Amino acid sequence: MALIKTATHEIHCKIVYYGIGYCGKTTNLQYVFKSINPAARGEMLSIATETERTLFFDFLPLDLGTVYGFRTHFHLYTVPGQILYERTRLAVLNGADGIVFVVDSQAEKFEENVQSISELEMNLRRLGKELSNFPFVMQWNKRDLPSALPVQVLERYLNRRRAPSFEAVASTGHGVFATLRAISKGVMAQL
């Protein structure tokens, strides 16, 4: 839930990037981090295992100017995608104002994506929220790979709620800012 500080005229919002391991969650944040003016962002914190996977979260506070006289800060987090870190995903998801579900578009990752979105829905229910009335966007990542499924297939089976969706290649930045803009607008509209 957004933190609104009336004394300092600040709004702090939490956006969580959710998805399977190696789908591109951290790559999205890394691209945003290197592309944003250092004056408009904080430091990126990352806790990783020896295999370079995010163990807990990446945290990147962004200052996106003012809205209705309030300075708006977005705090971007990623969850660990590995199956054994389900409790950590739930903890990171707690207090989220918006979610970006990052999909690895490769055919061989389809079932993992299906399981991950089901888990997301379940975890949100545990937190007393429903995905259907929550700021949420889908990102079809890794569109440059030869085994990427057609977008129509991803839309049909993974985007039953018809959330805004964006094709992306996070490693090159394609679709990264379109996704971030959409979820930021969704969060602000909800506020």
Coordinates of C-alpha atoms in Angstrom, one line a residue:
M1 CA 0.0 0.0 0.0
A2 CA 1.3 3.4 -1.0
L3 CA 2.9 5.5 1.8
I4 CA 1.6 9.1 1.6
K5 CA 3.6 11.6 3.7
T6 CA 1.5 14.8 3.8
A7 CA 4.1 16.7 5.9
T8 CA 6.7 16.3 3.2
H9 CA 4.3 16.0 0.3
E10 CA 5.6 12.7 -0.8
I11 CA 4.0 9.5 -2.2
H12 CA 6.0 6.2 -2.1
C13 CA 4.7 3.4 -4.2
K14 CA 6.0 -0.2 -4.5
I15 CA 6.1 -2.0 -7.8
V16 CA 7.0 -5.7 -7.9
Y17 CA 8.3 -7.5 -10.9
Y18 CA 7.2 -11.1 -10.6
G19 CA 7.9 -14.2 -12.7
I20 CA 10.0 -17.4 -13.1
G21 CA 13.7 -17.6 -12.7
Y22 CA 15.8 -16.0 -15.5
C23 CA 12.7 -14.4 -17.1
G24 CA 14.2 -10.9 -17.1
K25 CA 13.0 -9.3 -13.9
T26 CA 16.4 -8.1 -12.8
T27 CA 17.4 -7.3 -16.4
N28 CA 14.4 -4.9 -16.5
L29 CA 15.6 -3.1 -13.4
Q30 CA 19.2 -3.0 -14.5
Y31 CA 18.2 -1.4 -17.8
V32 CA 16.1 1.2 -16.0
F33 CA 18.9 1.9 -13.5
K34 CA 21.6 2.5 -16.2
S35 CA 19.2 4.6 -18.4
I36 CA 17.8 6.9 -15.7
N37 CA 19.6 10.1 -14.7
P38 CA 21.4 9.4 -11.5
A39 CA 19.7 12.4 -9.9
A40 CA 16.3 10.8 -10.4
R41 CA 17.2 7.4 -8.8
G42 CA 18.7 5.8 -5.8
E43 CA 21.2 3.0 -5.6
M44 CA 20.3 -0.4 -6.8
L45 CA 20.6 -3.0 -4.2
S46 CA 20.9 -6.6 -5.2
I47 CA 21.3 -9.8 -3.2
A48 CA 22.4 -12.7 -5.4
T49 CA 23.6 -16.2 -5.0
E50 CA 26.8 -17.5 -6.5
T51 CA 24.9 -18.3 -9.7
E52 CA 23.9 -14.7 -10.2
R53 CA 20.2 -15.2 -9.5
T54 CA 18.4 -12.7 -7.4
L55 CA 18.0 -14.3 -4.0
F56 CA 15.8 -11.7 -2.3
F57 CA 15.1 -8.6 -4.3
D58 CA 16.4 -5.7 -6.3
F59 CA 15.3 -2.3 -5.0
L60 CA 15.5 0.8 -7.1
P61 CA 13.8 3.9 -5.9
L62 CA 12.8 6.3 -8.7
D63 CA 11.8 9.9 -8.3
L64 CA 9.3 10.6 -11.0
G65 CA 8.5 14.2 -10.3
T66 CA 5.3 15.6 -8.8
V67 CA 1.7 14.6 -9.0
Y68 CA -0.9 17.0 -7.5
G69 CA 1.9 18.7 -5.6
F70 CA 3.2 15.5 -4.2
R71 CA 6.7 14.2 -5.1
T72 CA 6.3 10.7 -6.3
H73 CA 8.8 7.9 -5.6
F74 CA 8.5 4.5 -7.1
H75 CA 10.3 1.6 -5.4
L76 CA 10.9 -1.2 -7.9
Y77 CA 11.5 -4.7 -6.5
T78 CA 11.9 -8.2 -8.0
V79 CA 11.1 -11.5 -6.5
P80 CA 13.3 -14.5 -6.7
G81 CA 12.0 -16.8 -9.4
Q82 CA 13.3 -20.1 -8.1
I83 CA 10.6 -22.5 -6.8
L84 CA 12.1 -22.9 -3.4
Y85 CA 11.7 -19.1 -2.6
E86 CA 7.9 -19.0 -2.5
R87 CA 7.8 -17.5 1.0
T88 CA 10.3 -14.8 0.0
R89 CA 8.1 -14.0 -3.0
L90 CA 5.1 -13.6 -0.7
A91 CA 7.1 -11.3 1.7
V92 CA 8.3 -9.1 -1.2
L93 CA 4.8 -9.0 -2.7
N94 CA 3.3 -7.7 0.7
G95 CA 2.6 -4.0 0.4
A96 CA 2.9 -3.9 -3.4
D97 CA 0.9 -1.2 -5.2
G98 CA 1.4 -2.7 -8.7
I99 CA 2.7 -5.8 -10.3
V100 CA 4.6 -6.4 -13.6
F101 CA 4.4 -10.1 -14.5
V102 CA 7.4 -10.8 -16.6
V103 CA 7.0 -13.8 -18.9
D104 CA 9.9 -15.8 -20.5
S105 CA 8.4 -16.2 -24.0
Q106 CA 10.3 -19.3 -24.8
A107 CA 8.1 -22.4 -25.6
E108 CA 10.0 -24.5 -23.1
K109 CA 9.2 -22.1 -20.3
F110 CA 5.4 -22.0 -20.9
E111 CA 4.4 -24.4 -18.1
E112 CA 6.6 -22.6 -15.6
N113 CA 4.9 -19.3 -16.5
V114 CA 1.5 -20.8 -16.1
Q115 CA 2.4 -22.1 -12.6
S116 CA 4.0 -18.8 -11.7
I117 CA 0.9 -16.7 -12.5
S118 CA -1.3 -19.2 -10.6
E119 CA 1.0 -18.8 -7.6
L120 CA 0.9 -15.0 -8.0
E121 CA -2.9 -15.1 -7.8
M122 CA -2.8 -17.4 -4.7
N123 CA -0.2 -15.2 -3.0
L124 CA -2.3 -12.1 -3.6
R125 CA -5.3 -13.8 -2.1
R126 CA -3.2 -14.6 0.9
L127 CA -2.6 -10.9 1.3
G128 CA -6.3 -10.1 0.9
K129 CA -6.2 -8.8 -2.7
E130 CA -7.5 -9.9 -6.0
L131 CA -5.5 -9.6 -9.2
S132 CA -8.6 -8.6 -11.1
N133 CA -8.8 -5.2 -9.3
F134 CA -5.1 -4.5 -8.8
P135 CA -2.7 -2.5 -11.0
F136 CA -1.1 -5.2 -13.1
V137 CA 0.6 -5.4 -16.5
M138 CA 2.1 -8.3 -18.5
Q139 CA 5.5 -8.2 -20.2
W140 CA 6.2 -10.7 -22.9
N141 CA 10.0 -10.8 -22.6
K142 CA 12.7 -12.5 -24.7
R143 CA 10.8 -11.8 -27.9
D144 CA 14.1 -12.0 -29.8
L145 CA 14.6 -15.7 -29.2
P146 CA 13.8 -18.2 -32.0
S147 CA 11.7 -20.4 -29.6
A148 CA 9.5 -17.5 -28.5
L149 CA 5.8 -18.4 -28.6
P150 CA 3.5 -16.2 -30.7
V151 CA 2.0 -13.3 -28.6
Q152 CA -1.5 -14.5 -29.4
V153 CA -0.7 -17.8 -27.6
L154 CA 0.7 -16.0 -24.6
E155 CA -2.3 -13.6 -24.5
R156 CA -4.8 -16.5 -24.7
Y157 CA -3.3 -18.7 -22.0
L158 CA -1.6 -16.2 -19.6
N159 CA -3.5 -13.0 -19.9
R160 CA -7.0 -14.1 -19.1
R161 CA -7.7 -10.7 -17.4
R162 CA -6.7 -8.8 -20.5
A163 CA -4.2 -6.7 -18.6
P164 CA -2.1 -4.3 -20.6
S165 CA 0.7 -6.2 -22.2
F166 CA 4.0 -5.3 -23.8
E167 CA 6.5 -7.1 -25.9
A168 CA 10.0 -6.8 -24.7
V169 CA 13.7 -7.7 -25.0
A170 CA 14.8 -6.5 -21.6
S171 CA 18.5 -7.0 -22.4
T172 CA 18.3 -4.3 -25.1
G173 CA 15.7 -2.2 -23.4
H174 CA 13.0 -2.8 -25.9
G175 CA 9.6 -2.5 -24.1
V176 CA 11.2 -1.9 -20.7
F177 CA 10.1 1.8 -20.3
A178 CA 6.7 1.2 -22.0
T179 CA 6.0 -1.5 -19.3
L180 CA 7.2 0.8 -16.5
R181 CA 5.1 3.7 -17.7
A182 CA 2.0 1.6 -17.9
I183 CA 2.3 0.1 -14.4
S184 CA 3.2 3.6 -13.0
K185 CA 0.1 5.1 -14.6
G186 CA -2.0 2.2 -13.3
V187 CA -0.7 2.7 -9.7
M188 CA -1.3 6.4 -9.8
A189 CA -4.8 5.9 -11.2
Q190 CA -5.6 3.5 -8.3
L191 CA -4.3 6.0 -5.8

